[in-house]
Amino acid sequence: MFIVDTNFLMKDYKNLEFLEGDVVIPITVIRELDNHKNDNGPIGYNTRKSLRLINDAIDNGYVLPNGFKVTVDEYEYPELQKNDDKIIASAKFSGGTLITGDL
């Protein structure tokens, strides 16, 4: 199982389709993507395409085009202030591997 970070999807929306396993997307990631969907250039484009891909998967019974399941971790982790910490907490509690585009 993979937990995806915001930057992983903002760099290339196709990254989500290349993962060979089920995917967890923290609600924090969806909110961060939503905040960048109107950006110009490749970041905005990849953000919009990522959101469409996630929405299409949800509409398709939480299944990605590659056949793997997608789950949205809707827990807010209110005890944490930073979004990165919330995403890491999601990975920790989901028991998966965090995939990030951060250096």
mmCIF file with all atom_site columns, C-alpha atoms in Angstrom:
data_model
loop_
_atom_site.group_PDB
_atom_site.id
_atom_site.type_symbol
_atom_site.label_atom_id
_atom_site.label_alt_id
_atom_site.label_comp_id
_atom_site.label_asym_id
_atom_site.label_entity_id
_atom_site.label_seq_id
_atom_site.pdbx_PDB_ins_code
_atom_site.Cartn_x
_atom_site.Cartn_y
_atom_site.Cartn_z
_atom_site.occupancy
_atom_site.B_iso_or_equiv
_atom_site.pdbx_formal_charge
_atom_site.auth_seq_id
_atom_site.auth_comp_id
_atom_site.auth_asym_id
_atom_site.auth_atom_id
_atom_site.pdbx_PDB_model_num
ATOM 1   C CA . MET A 1 1   ? 0.000   0.000  0.000   1.00 0.00 ? 1   MET A CA 1
ATOM 2   C CA . PHE A 1 2   ? 1.247   3.459  -0.916  1.00 0.00 ? 2   PHE A CA 1
ATOM 3   C CA . ILE A 1 3   ? 0.430   6.798  0.706   1.00 0.00 ? 3   ILE A CA 1
ATOM 4   C CA . VAL A 1 4   ? 0.986   9.671  -1.695  1.00 0.00 ? 4   VAL A CA 1
ATOM 5   C CA . ASP A 1 5   ? 2.281   13.128 -0.865  1.00 0.00 ? 5   ASP A CA 1
ATOM 6   C CA . THR A 1 6   ? 1.013   16.268 -2.584  1.00 0.00 ? 6   THR A CA 1
ATOM 7   C CA . ASN A 1 7   ? 4.245   16.969 -4.468  1.00 0.00 ? 7   ASN A CA 1
ATOM 8   C CA . PHE A 1 8   ? 4.254   13.459 -5.921  1.00 0.00 ? 8   PHE A CA 1
ATOM 9   C CA . LEU A 1 9   ? 1.004   14.257 -7.724  1.00 0.00 ? 9   LEU A CA 1
ATOM 10  C CA . MET A 1 10  ? 1.838   17.869 -8.563  1.00 0.00 ? 10  MET A CA 1
ATOM 11  C CA . LYS A 1 11  ? 5.010   16.823 -10.389 1.00 0.00 ? 11  LYS A CA 1
ATOM 12  C CA . ASP A 1 12  ? 3.193   14.385 -12.689 1.00 0.00 ? 12  ASP A CA 1
ATOM 13  C CA . TYR A 1 13  ? -0.397  13.209 -12.420 1.00 0.00 ? 13  TYR A CA 1
ATOM 14  C CA . LYS A 1 14  ? 0.583   9.953  -14.155 1.00 0.00 ? 14  LYS A CA 1
ATOM 15  C CA . ASN A 1 15  ? 2.584   9.009  -11.057 1.00 0.00 ? 15  ASN A CA 1
ATOM 16  C CA . LEU A 1 16  ? -0.661  7.794  -9.482  1.00 0.00 ? 16  LEU A CA 1
ATOM 17  C CA . GLU A 1 17  ? -1.257  5.359  -12.340 1.00 0.00 ? 17  GLU A CA 1
ATOM 18  C CA . PHE A 1 18  ? 2.278   3.932  -12.212 1.00 0.00 ? 18  PHE A CA 1
ATOM 19  C CA . LEU A 1 19  ? 2.029   2.719  -8.619  1.00 0.00 ? 19  LEU A CA 1
ATOM 20  C CA . GLU A 1 20  ? 1.578   -1.038 -8.506  1.00 0.00 ? 20  GLU A CA 1
ATOM 21  C CA . GLY A 1 21  ? -0.550  -1.403 -5.413  1.00 0.00 ? 21  GLY A CA 1
ATOM 22  C CA . ASP A 1 22  ? -3.418  0.115  -3.485  1.00 0.00 ? 22  ASP A CA 1
ATOM 23  C CA . VAL A 1 23  ? -3.154  3.822  -2.727  1.00 0.00 ? 23  VAL A CA 1
ATOM 24  C CA . VAL A 1 24  ? -4.158  5.933  0.271   1.00 0.00 ? 24  VAL A CA 1
ATOM 25  C CA . ILE A 1 25  ? -4.619  9.649  -0.290  1.00 0.00 ? 25  ILE A CA 1
ATOM 26  C CA . PRO A 1 26  ? -4.732  11.743 2.887   1.00 0.00 ? 26  PRO A CA 1
ATOM 27  C CA . ILE A 1 27  ? -7.463  14.385 2.919   1.00 0.00 ? 27  ILE A CA 1
ATOM 28  C CA . THR A 1 28  ? -4.676  16.913 3.534   1.00 0.00 ? 28  THR A CA 1
ATOM 29  C CA . VAL A 1 29  ? -3.237  16.057 0.104   1.00 0.00 ? 29  VAL A CA 1
ATOM 30  C CA . ILE A 1 30  ? -6.600  16.591 -1.578  1.00 0.00 ? 30  ILE A CA 1
ATOM 31  C CA . ARG A 1 31  ? -6.972  19.960 0.155   1.00 0.00 ? 31  ARG A CA 1
ATOM 32  C CA . GLU A 1 32  ? -3.471  21.023 -0.863  1.00 0.00 ? 32  GLU A CA 1
ATOM 33  C CA . LEU A 1 33  ? -4.158  19.971 -4.446  1.00 0.00 ? 33  LEU A CA 1
ATOM 34  C CA . ASP A 1 34  ? -7.399  21.938 -4.377  1.00 0.00 ? 34  ASP A CA 1
ATOM 35  C CA . ASN A 1 35  ? -5.450  25.028 -3.273  1.00 0.00 ? 35  ASN A CA 1
ATOM 36  C CA . HIS A 1 36  ? -3.183  24.732 -6.334  1.00 0.00 ? 36  HIS A CA 1
ATOM 37  C CA . LYS A 1 37  ? -5.652  23.742 -9.038  1.00 0.00 ? 37  LYS A CA 1
ATOM 38  C CA . ASN A 1 38  ? -5.695  27.271 -10.470 1.00 0.00 ? 38  ASN A CA 1
ATOM 39  C CA . ASP A 1 39  ? -1.905  27.574 -10.664 1.00 0.00 ? 39  ASP A CA 1
ATOM 40  C CA . ASN A 1 40  ? -0.406  28.216 -14.076 1.00 0.00 ? 40  ASN A CA 1
ATOM 41  C CA . GLY A 1 41  ? 2.011   25.944 -15.870 1.00 0.00 ? 41  GLY A CA 1
ATOM 42  C CA . PRO A 1 42  ? 2.759   22.286 -15.298 1.00 0.00 ? 42  PRO A CA 1
ATOM 43  C CA . ILE A 1 43  ? 2.012   22.358 -11.561 1.00 0.00 ? 43  ILE A CA 1
ATOM 44  C CA . GLY A 1 44  ? -1.540  23.586 -12.089 1.00 0.00 ? 44  GLY A CA 1
ATOM 45  C CA . TYR A 1 45  ? -2.056  21.193 -14.989 1.00 0.00 ? 45  TYR A CA 1
ATOM 46  C CA . ASN A 1 46  ? -0.824  18.160 -13.040 1.00 0.00 ? 46  ASN A CA 1
ATOM 47  C CA . THR A 1 47  ? -2.839  19.232 -10.023 1.00 0.00 ? 47  THR A CA 1
ATOM 48  C CA . ARG A 1 48  ? -6.073  19.452 -12.028 1.00 0.00 ? 48  ARG A CA 1
ATOM 49  C CA . LYS A 1 49  ? -5.411  16.135 -13.753 1.00 0.00 ? 49  LYS A CA 1
ATOM 50  C CA . SER A 1 50  ? -4.631  14.473 -10.399 1.00 0.00 ? 50  SER A CA 1
ATOM 51  C CA . LEU A 1 51  ? -7.882  15.731 -8.890  1.00 0.00 ? 51  LEU A CA 1
ATOM 52  C CA . ARG A 1 52  ? -9.823  14.464 -11.919 1.00 0.00 ? 52  ARG A CA 1
ATOM 53  C CA . LEU A 1 53  ? -8.134  11.086 -11.663 1.00 0.00 ? 53  LEU A CA 1
ATOM 54  C CA . ILE A 1 54  ? -8.986  10.840 -7.963  1.00 0.00 ? 54  ILE A CA 1
ATOM 55  C CA . ASN A 1 55  ? -12.595 11.925 -8.559  1.00 0.00 ? 55  ASN A CA 1
ATOM 56  C CA . ASP A 1 56  ? -12.971 9.457  -11.433 1.00 0.00 ? 56  ASP A CA 1
ATOM 57  C CA . ALA A 1 57  ? -11.614 6.664  -9.221  1.00 0.00 ? 57  ALA A CA 1
ATOM 58  C CA . ILE A 1 58  ? -14.111 7.534  -6.481  1.00 0.00 ? 58  ILE A CA 1
ATOM 59  C CA . ASP A 1 59  ? -16.943 7.582  -9.032  1.00 0.00 ? 59  ASP A CA 1
ATOM 60  C CA . ASN A 1 60  ? -15.712 4.189  -10.279 1.00 0.00 ? 60  ASN A CA 1
ATOM 61  C CA . GLY A 1 61  ? -16.037 2.482  -6.907  1.00 0.00 ? 61  GLY A CA 1
ATOM 62  C CA . TYR A 1 62  ? -12.676 3.707  -5.569  1.00 0.00 ? 62  TYR A CA 1
ATOM 63  C CA . VAL A 1 63  ? -10.748 1.934  -8.319  1.00 0.00 ? 63  VAL A CA 1
ATOM 64  C CA . LEU A 1 64  ? -7.950  3.555  -10.322 1.00 0.00 ? 64  LEU A CA 1
ATOM 65  C CA . PRO A 1 65  ? -7.612  2.981  -14.077 1.00 0.00 ? 65  PRO A CA 1
ATOM 66  C CA . ASN A 1 66  ? -4.766  0.529  -13.350 1.00 0.00 ? 66  ASN A CA 1
ATOM 67  C CA . GLY A 1 67  ? -7.181  -1.609 -11.291 1.00 0.00 ? 67  GLY A CA 1
ATOM 68  C CA . PHE A 1 68  ? -5.787  -0.837 -7.855  1.00 0.00 ? 68  PHE A CA 1
ATOM 69  C CA . LYS A 1 69  ? -7.943  0.465  -5.040  1.00 0.00 ? 69  LYS A CA 1
ATOM 70  C CA . VAL A 1 70  ? -7.769  4.059  -3.821  1.00 0.00 ? 70  VAL A CA 1
ATOM 71  C CA . THR A 1 71  ? -8.781  5.076  -0.316  1.00 0.00 ? 71  THR A CA 1
ATOM 72  C CA . VAL A 1 72  ? -9.095  8.580  1.075   1.00 0.00 ? 72  VAL A CA 1
ATOM 73  C CA . ASP A 1 73  ? -7.857  8.930  4.657   1.00 0.00 ? 73  ASP A CA 1
ATOM 74  C CA . GLU A 1 74  ? -10.398 11.448 5.901   1.00 0.00 ? 74  GLU A CA 1
ATOM 75  C CA . TYR A 1 75  ? -8.990  11.754 9.414   1.00 0.00 ? 75  TYR A CA 1
ATOM 76  C CA . GLU A 1 76  ? -7.896  15.336 10.070  1.00 0.00 ? 76  GLU A CA 1
ATOM 77  C CA . TYR A 1 77  ? -5.145  14.730 12.690  1.00 0.00 ? 77  TYR A CA 1
ATOM 78  C CA . PRO A 1 78  ? -6.228  17.888 14.577  1.00 0.00 ? 78  PRO A CA 1
ATOM 79  C CA . GLU A 1 79  ? -3.409  17.525 17.103  1.00 0.00 ? 79  GLU A CA 1
ATOM 80  C CA . LEU A 1 80  ? -0.889  18.275 14.345  1.00 0.00 ? 80  LEU A CA 1
ATOM 81  C CA . GLN A 1 81  ? -0.299  21.745 12.907  1.00 0.00 ? 81  GLN A CA 1
ATOM 82  C CA . LYS A 1 82  ? 1.798   21.177 9.781   1.00 0.00 ? 82  LYS A CA 1
ATOM 83  C CA . ASN A 1 83  ? 0.366   19.512 6.701   1.00 0.00 ? 83  ASN A CA 1
ATOM 84  C CA . ASP A 1 84  ? 3.528   17.456 6.195   1.00 0.00 ? 84  ASP A CA 1
ATOM 85  C CA . ASP A 1 85  ? 3.108   16.051 9.707   1.00 0.00 ? 85  ASP A CA 1
ATOM 86  C CA . LYS A 1 86  ? -0.504  15.125 8.934   1.00 0.00 ? 86  LYS A CA 1
ATOM 87  C CA . ILE A 1 87  ? 0.556   13.287 5.776   1.00 0.00 ? 87  ILE A CA 1
ATOM 88  C CA . ILE A 1 88  ? 3.296   11.435 7.658   1.00 0.00 ? 88  ILE A CA 1
ATOM 89  C CA . ALA A 1 89  ? 0.781   10.499 10.367  1.00 0.00 ? 89  ALA A CA 1
ATOM 90  C CA . SER A 1 90  ? -1.540  9.146  7.697   1.00 0.00 ? 90  SER A CA 1
ATOM 91  C CA . ALA A 1 91  ? 1.284   6.979  6.362   1.00 0.00 ? 91  ALA A CA 1
ATOM 92  C CA . LYS A 1 92  ? 2.154   5.777  9.852   1.00 0.00 ? 92  LYS A CA 1
ATOM 93  C CA . PHE A 1 93  ? -1.396  4.815  10.768  1.00 0.00 ? 93  PHE A CA 1
ATOM 94  C CA . SER A 1 94  ? -2.201  3.339  7.355   1.00 0.00 ? 94  SER A CA 1
ATOM 95  C CA . GLY A 1 95  ? 0.832   1.096  7.566   1.00 0.00 ? 95  GLY A CA 1
ATOM 96  C CA . GLY A 1 96  ? 1.939   1.864  4.030   1.00 0.00 ? 96  GLY A CA 1
ATOM 97  C CA . THR A 1 97  ? 4.901   3.380  2.289   1.00 0.00 ? 97  THR A CA 1
ATOM 98  C CA . LEU A 1 98  ? 4.960   7.136  1.873   1.00 0.00 ? 98  LEU A CA 1
ATOM 99  C CA . ILE A 1 99  ? 5.703   8.217  -1.690  1.00 0.00 ? 99  ILE A CA 1
ATOM 100 C CA . THR A 1 100 ? 6.787   11.814 -1.992  1.00 0.00 ? 100 THR A CA 1
ATOM 101 C CA . GLY A 1 101 ? 8.167   14.220 -4.548  1.00 0.00 ? 101 GLY A CA 1
ATOM 102 C CA . ASP A 1 102 ? 10.041  16.179 -1.877  1.00 0.00 ? 102 ASP A CA 1
ATOM 103 C CA . LEU A 1 103 ? 13.804  16.201 -1.969  1.00 0.00 ? 103 LEU A CA 1
#
